[in-house]
Amino acid sequence: MTLIEKARQGQLTEVMKQVADSEGLEVEVIRAGLAAGTIVIPANKHHRQLRPRGIGAGLSTKINANIGISEDYCSIETELKKLGVAVKNGADAVMDLSTGEQIKETRREIIKNSTVAVGTVPIYQATVEILQSGRAIVDMTRDDLFNTIIEQAEDGVDFVTVHCGLLRAGLEHLKKEGRVSGLVSRGGSFLAGWMGYNQRENPLYQHYDYLLEIAREYELTLSLGDGLRPGCLADATDRGQIHELLVLGELVERARAAGVQTMVEGPGHLPFNQITTNISLAKELCKGAPFYVLGPLVSDITPGYDHITAAIGGTLAATAGADFLCYVTPAEHLGLPTVEDVKEGVIAAKIAAHAADLATGNQRAIDRDRAMARARKNLDWEQQFNLAIDPEKARRFRREHNPRERDVCTMCGQYCALKIAEAVTDDD
Amino acid sequence: MTLIEKARQGQLTEVMKQVADSEGLEVEVIRAGLAAGTIVIPANKHHRQLRPRGIGAGLSTKINANIGISEDYCSIETELKKLGVAVKNGADAVMDLSTGEQIKETRREIIKNSTVAVGTVPIYQATVEILQSGRAIVDMTRDDLFNTIIEQAEDGVDFVTVHCGLLRAGLEHLKKEGRVSGLVSRGGSFLAGWMGYNQRENPLYQHYDYLLEIAREYELTLSLGDGLRPGCLADATDRGQIHELLVLGELVERARAAGVQTMVEGPGHLPFNQITTNISLAKELCKGAPFYVLGPLVSDITPGYDHITAAIGGTLAATAGADFLCYVTPAEHLGLPTVEDVKEGVIAAKIAAHAADLATGNQRAIDRDRAMARARKNLDWEQQFNLAIDPEKARRFRREHNPRERDVCTMCGQYCALKIAEAVTDDD
């Protein structure tokens, strides 16, 4: 039996209890959400070090950090450093998006060292191996693709992005309407190339039942990818994107019927005023499945600062119902992130997740901010550092910006409002 | 005649034309907004180098950078560097919030060197001078305060923050309801201390007509400060804050009747879900006066990253109707910002302003993002740098993150979706 099936039968498993504890909720809430499909717990049977976390309705907003080697940078050691920095700073999951040499070794090391769920996009490996074997992407067979998924599931991958909803009809919509940026999903572009050349439907859609069988076997969570996601604001919420969402809604229901956990992925690049509509539509069409967004980025012109642009979009998305935010780093659109970029990206995403949790009434989040406000009022610097999202940076900034040890800071010095106001508001 | 009076008489002045040009709008739009009080153009007659900009309904969102010396850091040269960095990166105004020695010299140098509007909080200087003369803040006289305002107006200050709406009744609300952080406005805390000790009403309220006379004389724009603004999320939207807003609404109408340009200032710290309500309420109670917000910060726990937290709140605020965003730097709550902090703060605020302009349909903003999307699609890196919010950083990141010169980037290398998708979406 899969986790969903156990939940439906009313079983309260160890995994459900761990997730309930980590959220400060009753285990029944977790069980009911799993049974309904509004909560997922990505947890492959073979991922031994995992401390499972839940993603979905009623839970705190979770964040994911993408790591992984590329052709130009392939040091497993560096990727493990990124993993460490990501988890230390609050990532709830990582995705290994490796495309270079040593894909398998990198993945296995990441899974072995990760206490958080690990996701992948299996078509990357399938594509790299096809090219390594001297064949073209368009020659990929069903078995090339599904055997890679099985291999990765066997390794302990907890969730996989699979672009099952990208159909020829969706590509037709895209061509008819026209786009500024075309396709920007890597997995989507591989599949679209394959489909166009072979004049056949997407194998991940055609053999979806086989995919569900594999997922059942390993308790692999499917993250239904959005191959037609917009790559710029001008392309947002177009017919291609929404067509794919219709298909994803169907696939969510088929997965639930098969007892397989499913999330749905969303944009991408969206103007701020289209975010709430996109999230509401996705939640409605996909029957409340946990929604996983990349950003969304609310402008295209911010290379070097896309972590900020994504945090803006992510806060509104999570407030409007998105459950899982994929980070964006300052290196987005420019190159593979460094360890430092990973840290910046994770913290920006964490701020978005936390701000949304405050907005939607998560009591733990509210209590933490209230404790910080008290520490600030009391000019208790140690406590402020302890409660800060990044104690190290806060400590370093205070040290570097203040020439003398004092209870106030250099911004106002003796003109500190908090000190002056004490006299006004406290004594009568 | 003041600018408002000229606008009401149907005159189209040079200043109105310059603002219309800079916005790409008809000058009649500017004139009508000035006449109605929904647009202000802070432009002191004595500020010669000023290139005037408009703030208000229908215009692009503007941003302000706070600079100025403190007791611990008092190098005019450094402050002029901050001014340069702020303007270069897109600040539409700066406020000189100096409190240390050399207040006057600093202000005069900033005004002399600034092409953007310069604002101040005159009570800071009045307070510093009282203390320097060996008296206590509570001994300040009406003339101490107003003579400082006149001196600053004479120097060419374009707008002043004056906490005229902080009344004893507002302080009573605050005391009765209780607060976690109390008063966090410096100007507000000085005034509250004075009012409590002297058992008298706020002199800026009592002598508001005198203030209007001074403002008329110099075409000085009043920025009605929010002395009771919340200093943490827990204190947001409380009775003290809203009471002050009621008073500010009255004062806006009195200023308009006197032909004086007025903005209204707002929070501060606000949970993301309270931002739209706050902006709508302020716009309604203050008869559509341009609204100037500090942040707002959507969490209290992000010292070192408050520029991001403010950009999140600022985007929603400006989308909901705020017209003018005061930046927040990474040093907020920790110390006086360095030149580098000023740059980070300005860019984060600029991202928020731009994202809001995209969301509210500003065509110039939309066109710039579309041009960036095209450049990205074409892998035209030079054009991407030129259109980027910070060309230098984008260029440096690409150089540092990419070992070889290629058309793609290290994130995907040969697996670049844009390159692969070309074949799919372009050729048939």
CSV table of N, CA and C in Angstrom, one decimal, chain A residues 293-427:
chain,number,residue,atom,x,y,z
A,293,VAL,N,5.7,26.5,-7.4
A,293,VAL,CA,6.1,27.5,-8.4
A,293,VAL,C,7.6,27.9,-8.4
A,294,LEU,N,8.0,28.3,-9.5
A,294,LEU,CA,9.4,28.7,-9.7
A,294,LEU,C,9.4,30.2,-9.7
A,295,GLY,N,9.7,30.8,-8.6
A,295,GLY,CA,9.6,32.2,-8.4
A,295,GLY,C,8.3,32.5,-7.8
A,296,PRO,N,7.3,33.0,-8.6
A,296,PRO,CA,7.4,33.6,-9.9
A,296,PRO,C,8.2,34.9,-10.0
A,297,LEU,N,8.9,35.1,-11.1
A,297,LEU,CA,9.6,36.4,-11.3
A,297,LEU,C,8.6,37.4,-11.8
A,298,VAL,N,8.6,38.6,-11.1
A,298,VAL,CA,7.6,39.6,-11.5
A,298,VAL,C,8.2,40.7,-12.4
A,299,SER,N,9.5,40.5,-12.9
A,299,SER,CA,10.0,41.3,-13.9
A,299,SER,C,11.1,40.5,-14.6
A,300,ASP,N,11.4,40.9,-15.9
A,300,ASP,CA,12.4,40.3,-16.7
A,300,ASP,C,13.8,41.0,-16.7
A,301,ILE,N,13.8,42.2,-16.1
A,301,ILE,CA,15.0,43.0,-16.3
A,301,ILE,C,15.9,43.0,-15.1
A,302,THR,N,15.9,42.0,-14.3
A,302,THR,CA,16.7,42.1,-13.0
A,302,THR,C,17.7,41.0,-12.9
A,303,PRO,N,18.5,40.7,-14.0
A,303,PRO,CA,19.6,39.7,-13.8
A,303,PRO,C,20.5,40.2,-12.7
A,304,GLY,N,21.0,39.3,-11.9
A,304,GLY,CA,21.8,39.7,-10.7
A,304,GLY,C,21.0,39.9,-9.5
A,305,TYR,N,19.7,40.1,-9.6
A,305,TYR,CA,18.8,40.4,-8.5
A,305,TYR,C,17.6,39.5,-8.6
A,306,ASP,N,17.6,38.5,-9.4
A,306,ASP,CA,16.4,37.7,-9.6
A,306,ASP,C,15.9,37.0,-8.3
A,307,HIS,N,16.8,36.8,-7.3
A,307,HIS,CA,16.3,36.3,-6.1
A,307,HIS,C,15.3,37.2,-5.4
A,308,ILE,N,15.5,38.5,-5.5
A,308,ILE,CA,14.6,39.5,-5.0
A,308,ILE,C,13.3,39.5,-5.8
A,309,THR,N,13.4,39.5,-7.1
A,309,THR,CA,12.3,39.6,-8.0
A,309,THR,C,11.4,38.3,-7.7
A,310,ALA,N,12.1,37.2,-7.5
A,310,ALA,CA,11.3,36.0,-7.2
A,310,ALA,C,10.7,36.0,-5.8
A,311,ALA,N,11.4,36.6,-4.9
A,311,ALA,CA,10.8,36.6,-3.5
A,311,ALA,C,9.5,37.5,-3.5
A,312,ILE,N,9.5,38.5,-4.3
A,312,ILE,CA,8.3,39.4,-4.4
A,312,ILE,C,7.1,38.5,-4.9
A,313,GLY,N,7.4,37.8,-6.1
A,313,GLY,CA,6.3,37.0,-6.6
A,313,GLY,C,6.0,35.8,-5.7
A,314,GLY,N,7.0,35.2,-5.1
A,314,GLY,CA,6.8,34.1,-4.3
A,314,GLY,C,5.9,34.4,-3.1
A,315,THR,N,6.1,35.5,-2.5
A,315,THR,CA,5.3,35.9,-1.3
A,315,THR,C,3.8,36.0,-1.7
A,316,LEU,N,3.5,36.6,-2.8
A,316,LEU,CA,2.1,36.7,-3.2
A,316,LEU,C,1.6,35.4,-3.6
A,317,ALA,N,2.4,34.6,-4.3
A,317,ALA,CA,2.0,33.3,-4.8
A,317,ALA,C,1.6,32.4,-3.6
A,318,ALA,N,2.5,32.4,-2.6
A,318,ALA,CA,2.2,31.5,-1.4
A,318,ALA,C,1.1,32.1,-0.6
A,319,THR,N,0.9,33.4,-0.5
A,319,THR,CA,-0.3,33.9,0.2
A,319,THR,C,-1.5,33.5,-0.5
A,320,ALA,N,-1.5,33.4,-1.9
A,320,ALA,CA,-2.6,33.1,-2.7
A,320,ALA,C,-2.9,31.6,-2.7
A,321,GLY,N,-2.0,30.8,-2.2
A,321,GLY,CA,-2.2,29.3,-2.1
A,321,GLY,C,-1.1,28.4,-2.6
A,322,ALA,N,-0.1,29.0,-3.2
A,322,ALA,CA,1.1,28.1,-3.6
A,322,ALA,C,1.7,27.5,-2.3
A,323,ASP,N,2.1,26.3,-2.4
A,323,ASP,CA,2.6,25.6,-1.2
A,323,ASP,C,4.1,25.4,-1.1
A,324,PHE,N,4.7,25.5,-2.3
A,324,PHE,CA,6.1,25.1,-2.4
A,324,PHE,C,6.8,26.1,-3.4
A,325,LEU,N,7.8,26.8,-2.9
A,325,LEU,CA,8.5,27.8,-3.7
A,325,LEU,C,9.9,27.3,-4.1
A,326,CYS,N,10.1,27.3,-5.4
A,326,CYS,CA,11.5,27.0,-5.9
A,326,CYS,C,12.3,28.3,-5.8
A,327,TYR,N,13.4,28.2,-5.2
A,327,TYR,CA,14.2,29.4,-5.1
A,327,TYR,C,14.7,29.9,-6.5
A,328,VAL,N,15.1,31.1,-6.6
A,328,VAL,CA,15.9,31.6,-7.7
A,328,VAL,C,17.1,32.3,-7.1
A,329,THR,N,18.2,32.2,-7.7
A,329,THR,CA,19.4,32.8,-7.2
A,329,THR,C,19.8,34.0,-8.0
A,330,PRO,N,20.7,34.8,-7.4
A,330,PRO,CA,21.2,36.0,-8.1
A,330,PRO,C,21.8,35.7,-9.5
A,331,ALA,N,22.2,34.4,-9.7
A,331,ALA,CA,22.9,34.0,-10.9
A,331,ALA,C,21.9,33.6,-12.0
A,332,GLU,N,20.6,33.6,-11.7
A,332,GLU,CA,19.6,33.1,-12.7
A,332,GLU,C,19.8,34.0,-13.9
A,333,HIS,N,19.6,33.3,-15.1
A,333,HIS,CA,19.8,34.0,-16.4
A,333,HIS,C,21.2,34.4,-16.7
A,334,LEU,N,22.1,34.1,-15.8
A,334,LEU,CA,23.5,34.5,-16.1
A,334,LEU,C,24.5,33.3,-16.1
A,335,GLY,N,24.3,32.3,-15.2
A,335,GLY,CA,25.2,31.2,-15.1
A,335,GLY,C,24.8,30.3,-14.0
A,336,LEU,N,25.6,29.2,-13.8
A,336,LEU,CA,25.3,28.3,-12.7
A,336,LEU,C,25.6,28.9,-11.4
A,337,PRO,N,24.7,28.8,-10.4
A,337,PRO,CA,25.0,29.5,-9.1
A,337,PRO,C,26.2,28.9,-8.3
A,338,THR,N,26.9,29.8,-7.7
A,338,THR,CA,28.0,29.4,-6.8
A,338,THR,C,27.4,29.1,-5.4
A,339,VAL,N,28.2,28.6,-4.5
A,339,VAL,CA,27.8,28.3,-3.1
A,339,VAL,C,27.1,29.6,-2.5
A,340,GLU,N,27.8,30.7,-2.7
A,340,GLU,CA,27.3,32.0,-2.1
A,340,GLU,C,25.9,32.4,-2.7
A,341,ASP,N,25.8,32.1,-4.1
A,341,ASP,CA,24.5,32.4,-4.7
A,341,ASP,C,23.4,31.5,-4.1
A,342,VAL,N,23.8,30.3,-3.9
A,342,VAL,CA,22.8,29.3,-3.3
A,342,VAL,C,22.3,29.9,-2.0
A,343,LYS,N,23.2,30.3,-1.2
A,343,LYS,CA,22.8,30.9,0.1
A,343,LYS,C,21.8,32.1,0.0
A,344,GLU,N,22.2,33.0,-0.9
A,344,GLU,CA,21.4,34.2,-1.2
A,344,GLU,C,20.0,33.8,-1.7
A,345,GLY,N,20.0,32.8,-2.6
A,345,GLY,CA,18.7,32.4,-3.1
A,345,GLY,C,17.8,31.7,-2.1
A,346,VAL,N,18.4,30.9,-1.2
A,346,VAL,CA,17.6,30.2,-0.2
A,346,VAL,C,17.0,31.2,0.8
A,347,ILE,N,17.8,32.1,1.2
A,347,ILE,CA,17.3,33.1,2.2
A,347,ILE,C,16.2,34.0,1.6
A,348,ALA,N,16.4,34.4,0.4
A,348,ALA,CA,15.3,35.2,-0.3
A,348,ALA,C,14.0,34.4,-0.4
A,349,ALA,N,14.1,33.1,-0.7
A,349,ALA,CA,12.9,32.3,-0.8
A,349,ALA,C,12.3,32.0,0.6
A,350,LYS,N,13.2,31.9,1.5
A,350,LYS,CA,12.7,31.7,2.9
A,350,LYS,C,12.0,32.9,3.4
A,351,ILE,N,12.5,34.1,3.1
A,351,ILE,CA,11.8,35.3,3.5
A,351,ILE,C,10.4,35.3,2.8
A,352,ALA,N,10.3,35.0,1.6
A,352,ALA,CA,9.0,34.9,0.9
A,352,ALA,C,8.1,33.9,1.6
A,353,ALA,N,8.6,32.7,1.9
A,353,ALA,CA,7.7,31.7,2.5
A,353,ALA,C,7.3,32.2,3.9
A,354,HIS,N,8.2,32.8,4.6
A,354,HIS,CA,7.8,33.3,6.0
A,354,HIS,C,6.8,34.4,5.9
A,355,ALA,N,7.1,35.3,5.0
A,355,ALA,CA,6.1,36.5,4.9
A,355,ALA,C,4.7,36.0,4.5
A,356,ALA,N,4.7,35.0,3.7
A,356,ALA,CA,3.4,34.4,3.3
A,356,ALA,C,2.8,33.7,4.5
A,357,ASP,N,3.6,33.0,5.3
A,357,ASP,CA,3.0,32.3,6.5
A,357,ASP,C,2.5,33.3,7.5
A,358,LEU,N,3.2,34.4,7.6
A,358,LEU,CA,2.7,35.5,8.5
A,358,LEU,C,1.3,36.0,8.0
A,359,ALA,N,1.2,36.2,6.7
A,359,ALA,CA,0.0,36.7,6.1
A,359,ALA,C,-1.2,35.8,6.2
A,360,THR,N,-0.9,34.5,6.2
A,360,THR,CA,-2.0,33.5,6.2
A,360,THR,C,-2.2,33.0,7.6
A,361,GLY,N,-1.6,33.6,8.6
A,361,GLY,CA,-1.9,33.3,10.0
A,361,GLY,C,-1.2,32.1,10.6
A,362,ASN,N,-0.1,31.7,10.1
A,362,ASN,CA,0.7,30.6,10.8
A,362,ASN,C,1.2,31.1,12.1
A,363,GLN,N,0.7,30.5,13.2
A,363,GLN,CA,1.0,31.0,14.5
A,363,GLN,C,2.4,30.9,14.9
A,364,ARG,N,3.2,29.9,14.5
A,364,ARG,CA,4.6,29.8,14.8
A,364,ARG,C,5.4,31.0,14.2
A,365,ALA,N,5.0,31.3,12.9
A,365,ALA,CA,5.7,32.4,12.3
A,365,ALA,C,5.4,33.7,13.0
A,366,ILE,N,4.1,33.9,13.4
A,366,ILE,CA,3.7,35.2,14.0
A,366,ILE,C,4.4,35.3,15.4
A,367,ASP,N,4.5,34.2,16.1
A,367,ASP,CA,5.2,34.2,17.4
A,367,ASP,C,6.7,34.6,17.3
A,368,ARG,N,7.3,34.1,16.2
A,368,ARG,CA,8.7,34.4,16.1
A,368,ARG,C,8.9,35.9,15.8
A,369,ASP,N,8.1,36.5,15.0
A,369,ASP,CA,8.2,37.9,14.7
A,369,ASP,C,7.9,38.7,15.9
A,370,ARG,N,7.0,38.3,16.7
A,370,ARG,CA,6.6,39.0,17.9
A,370,ARG,C,7.8,39.0,18.9
A,371,ALA,N,8.4,37.8,19.0
A,371,ALA,CA,9.6,37.7,19.9
A,371,ALA,C,10.7,38.7,19.4
A,372,MET,N,10.9,38.7,18.1
A,372,MET,CA,11.9,39.7,17.6
A,372,MET,C,11.6,41.1,17.9
A,373,ALA,N,10.3,41.5,17.8
A,373,ALA,CA,9.9,42.8,18.1
A,373,ALA,C,10.2,43.2,19.5
A,374,ARG,N,9.9,42.2,20.4
A,374,ARG,CA,10.2,42.4,21.8
A,374,ARG,C,11.7,42.6,22.1
A,375,ALA,N,12.5,41.7,21.4
A,375,ALA,CA,14.0,41.8,21.6
A,375,ALA,C,14.5,43.2,21.1
A,376,ARG,N,13.9,43.7,20.0
A,376,ARG,CA,14.3,44.9,19.4
A,376,ARG,C,13.9,46.1,20.3
A,377,LYS,N,12.7,46.0,20.9
A,377,LYS,CA,12.3,47.0,21.8
A,377,LYS,C,13.2,47.1,23.0
A,378,ASN,N,13.6,45.9,23.5
A,378,ASN,CA,14.5,45.9,24.6
A,378,ASN,C,16.0,46.1,24.3
A,379,LEU,N,16.3,46.4,23.1
A,379,LEU,CA,17.6,46.6,22.6
A,379,LEU,C,18.5,45.3,23.0
A,380,ASP,N,17.9,44.2,23.0
A,380,ASP,CA,18.6,42.9,23.3
A,380,ASP,C,19.2,42.3,22.1
A,381,TRP,N,20.4,42.7,21.8
A,381,TRP,CA,21.0,42.3,20.5
A,381,TRP,C,21.3,40.8,20.4
A,382,GLU,N,21.7,40.2,21.4
A,382,GLU,CA,21.9,38.7,21.3
A,382,GLU,C,20.6,38.0,20.9
A,383,GLN,N,19.5,38.4,21.5
A,383,GLN,CA,18.2,37.7,21.2
A,383,GLN,C,17.8,38.1,19.8
A,384,GLN,N,18.1,39.3,19.3
A,384,GLN,CA,17.8,39.7,17.9
A,384,GLN,C,18.6,38.8,17.0
A,385,PHE,N,19.8,38.6,17.3
A,385,PHE,CA,20.6,37.7,16.4
A,385,PHE,C,20.1,36.3,16.3
A,386,ASN,N,19.7,35.8,17.5
A,386,ASN,CA,19.2,34.4,17.6
A,386,ASN,C,17.9,34.2,16.8
A,387,LEU,N,17.1,35.3,16.7
A,387,LEU,CA,15.8,35.1,16.1
A,387,LEU,C,15.9,35.5,14.6
A,388,ALA,N,17.1,36.0,14.2
A,388,ALA,CA,17.2,36.5,12.8
A,388,ALA,C,17.2,35.4,11.8
A,389,ILE,N,16.8,35.6,10.6
A,389,ILE,CA,16.8,34.6,9.6
A,389,ILE,C,18.2,34.2,9.2
A,390,ASP,N,19.2,35.0,9.4
A,390,ASP,CA,20.6,34.7,9.2
A,390,ASP,C,21.4,35.4,10.3
A,391,PRO,N,21.5,34.7,11.4
A,391,PRO,CA,22.2,35.3,12.6
A,391,PRO,C,23.6,35.7,12.2
A,392,GLU,N,24.3,35.0,11.4
A,392,GLU,CA,25.7,35.3,11.1
A,392,GLU,C,25.8,36.7,10.4
A,393,LYS,N,25.0,36.9,9.4
A,393,LYS,CA,25.0,38.1,8.7
A,393,LYS,C,24.6,39.3,9.6
A,394,ALA,N,23.6,39.1,10.4
A,394,ALA,CA,23.1,40.2,11.2
A,394,ALA,C,24.2,40.6,12.2
A,395,ARG,N,24.9,39.6,12.8
A,395,ARG,CA,26.0,39.8,13.7
A,395,ARG,C,27.1,40.6,13.0
A,396,ARG,N,27.5,40.1,11.8
A,396,ARG,CA,28.6,40.7,11.1
A,396,ARG,C,28.3,42.2,10.8
A,397,PHE,N,27.1,42.4,10.3
A,397,PHE,CA,26.7,43.8,9.9
A,397,PHE,C,26.7,44.7,11.1
A,398,ARG,N,26.2,44.2,12.2
A,398,ARG,CA,26.3,45.1,13.4
A,398,ARG,C,27.7,45.4,13.8
A,399,ARG,N,28.5,44.4,13.7
A,399,ARG,CA,29.9,44.6,14.1
A,399,ARG,C,30.6,45.6,13.2
A,400,GLU,N,30.4,45.4,11.9
A,400,GLU,CA,31.1,46.2,10.9
A,400,GLU,C,30.5,47.6,10.8
A,401,HIS,N,29.2,47.8,11.1
A,401,HIS,CA,28.6,49.1,11.0
A,401,HIS,C,28.7,50.0,12.3
A,402,ASN,N,29.2,49.4,13.3
A,402,ASN,CA,29.2,50.2,14.6
A,402,ASN,C,30.6,50.2,15.2
A,403,PRO,N,31.1,51.4,15.3
A,403,PRO,CA,32.5,51.6,15.8
A,403,PRO,C,32.6,51.3,17.3
A,404,ARG,N,31.6,51.6,18.1
A,404,ARG,CA,31.7,51.4,19.5
A,404,ARG,C,30.6,50.4,20.0
A,405,GLU,N,30.9,49.7,21.0
A,405,GLU,CA,29.9,48.9,21.7
A,405,GLU,C,28.9,49.7,22.4
A,406,ARG,N,27.7,49.7,22.0
A,406,ARG,CA,26.7,50.4,22.7
A,406,ARG,C,25.3,49.7,22.6
A,407,ASP,N,24.4,50.1,23.4
A,407,ASP,CA,23.1,49.4,23.2
A,407,ASP,C,22.3,49.9,22.0
A,408,VAL,N,22.6,51.1,21.5
A,408,VAL,CA,21.9,51.6,20.3
A,408,VAL,C,22.7,51.2,19.1
A,409,CYS,N,22.2,51.7,17.9
A,409,CYS,CA,23.0,51.4,16.7
A,409,CYS,C,23.4,52.8,16.1
A,410,THR,N,24.3,52.7,15.1
A,410,THR,CA,24.8,54.0,14.5
A,410,THR,C,23.8,54.7,13.6
A,411,MET,N,22.7,54.1,13.3
A,411,MET,CA,21.7,54.8,12.5
A,411,MET,C,21.2,56.0,13.2
A,412,CYS,N,20.8,55.8,14.5
A,412,CYS,CA,20.3,57.0,15.2
A,412,CYS,C,21.1,57.4,16.4
A,413,GLY,N,22.0,56.5,16.9
A,413,GLY,CA,22.8,56.8,18.1
A,413,GLY,C,21.9,57.2,19.3
A,414,GLN,N,22.3,58.4,19.9
A,414,GLN,CA,21.5,58.8,21.1
A,414,GLN,C,20.1,59.2,20.7
A,415,TYR,N,19.8,59.4,19.4
A,415,TYR,CA,18.5,59.8,19.0
A,415,TYR,C,17.6,58.6,18.8
A,416,CYS,N,17.9,57.5,19.3
A,416,CYS,CA,17.2,56.3,19.2
A,416,CYS,C,15.7,56.4,19.6
A,417,ALA,N,14.8,56.2,18.7
A,417,ALA,CA,13.4,56.4,19.1
A,417,ALA,C,12.9,55.5,20.2
A,418,LEU,N,13.4,54.2,20.1
A,418,LEU,CA,13.0,53.3,21.1
A,418,LEU,C,13.4,53.7,22.5
A,419,LYS,N,14.6,54.3,22.7
A,419,LYS,CA,15.0,54.7,24.0
A,419,LYS,C,14.2,55.9,24.4
A,420,ILE,N,14.0,56.9,23.5
A,420,ILE,CA,13.3,58.1,23.9
A,420,ILE,C,11.8,57.7,24.2
A,421,ALA,N,11.3,56.8,23.4
A,421,ALA,CA,9.8,56.5,23.6
A,421,ALA,C,9.6,55.8,24.9
A,422,GLU,N,10.6,55.1,25.4
A,422,GLU,CA,10.4,54.4,26.6
A,422,GLU,C,9.8,55.3,27.7
A,423,ALA,N,10.4,56.5,27.8
A,423,ALA,CA,9.9,57.4,28.7
A,423,ALA,C,8.5,57.9,28.5
A,424,VAL,N,8.1,58.0,27.2
A,424,VAL,CA,6.8,58.5,26.9
A,424,VAL,C,5.7,57.4,27.1
A,425,THR,N,6.0,56.2,26.7
A,425,THR,CA,4.9,55.2,26.7
A,425,THR,C,4.8,54.3,27.9
A,426,ASP,N,5.9,54.3,28.6
A,426,ASP,CA,5.9,53.4,29.7
A,426,ASP,C,5.6,54.0,31.1
A,427,ASP,N,5.9,55.3,31.3
A,427,ASP,CA,5.8,55.8,32.6
A,427,ASP,C,4.6,56.7,33.0
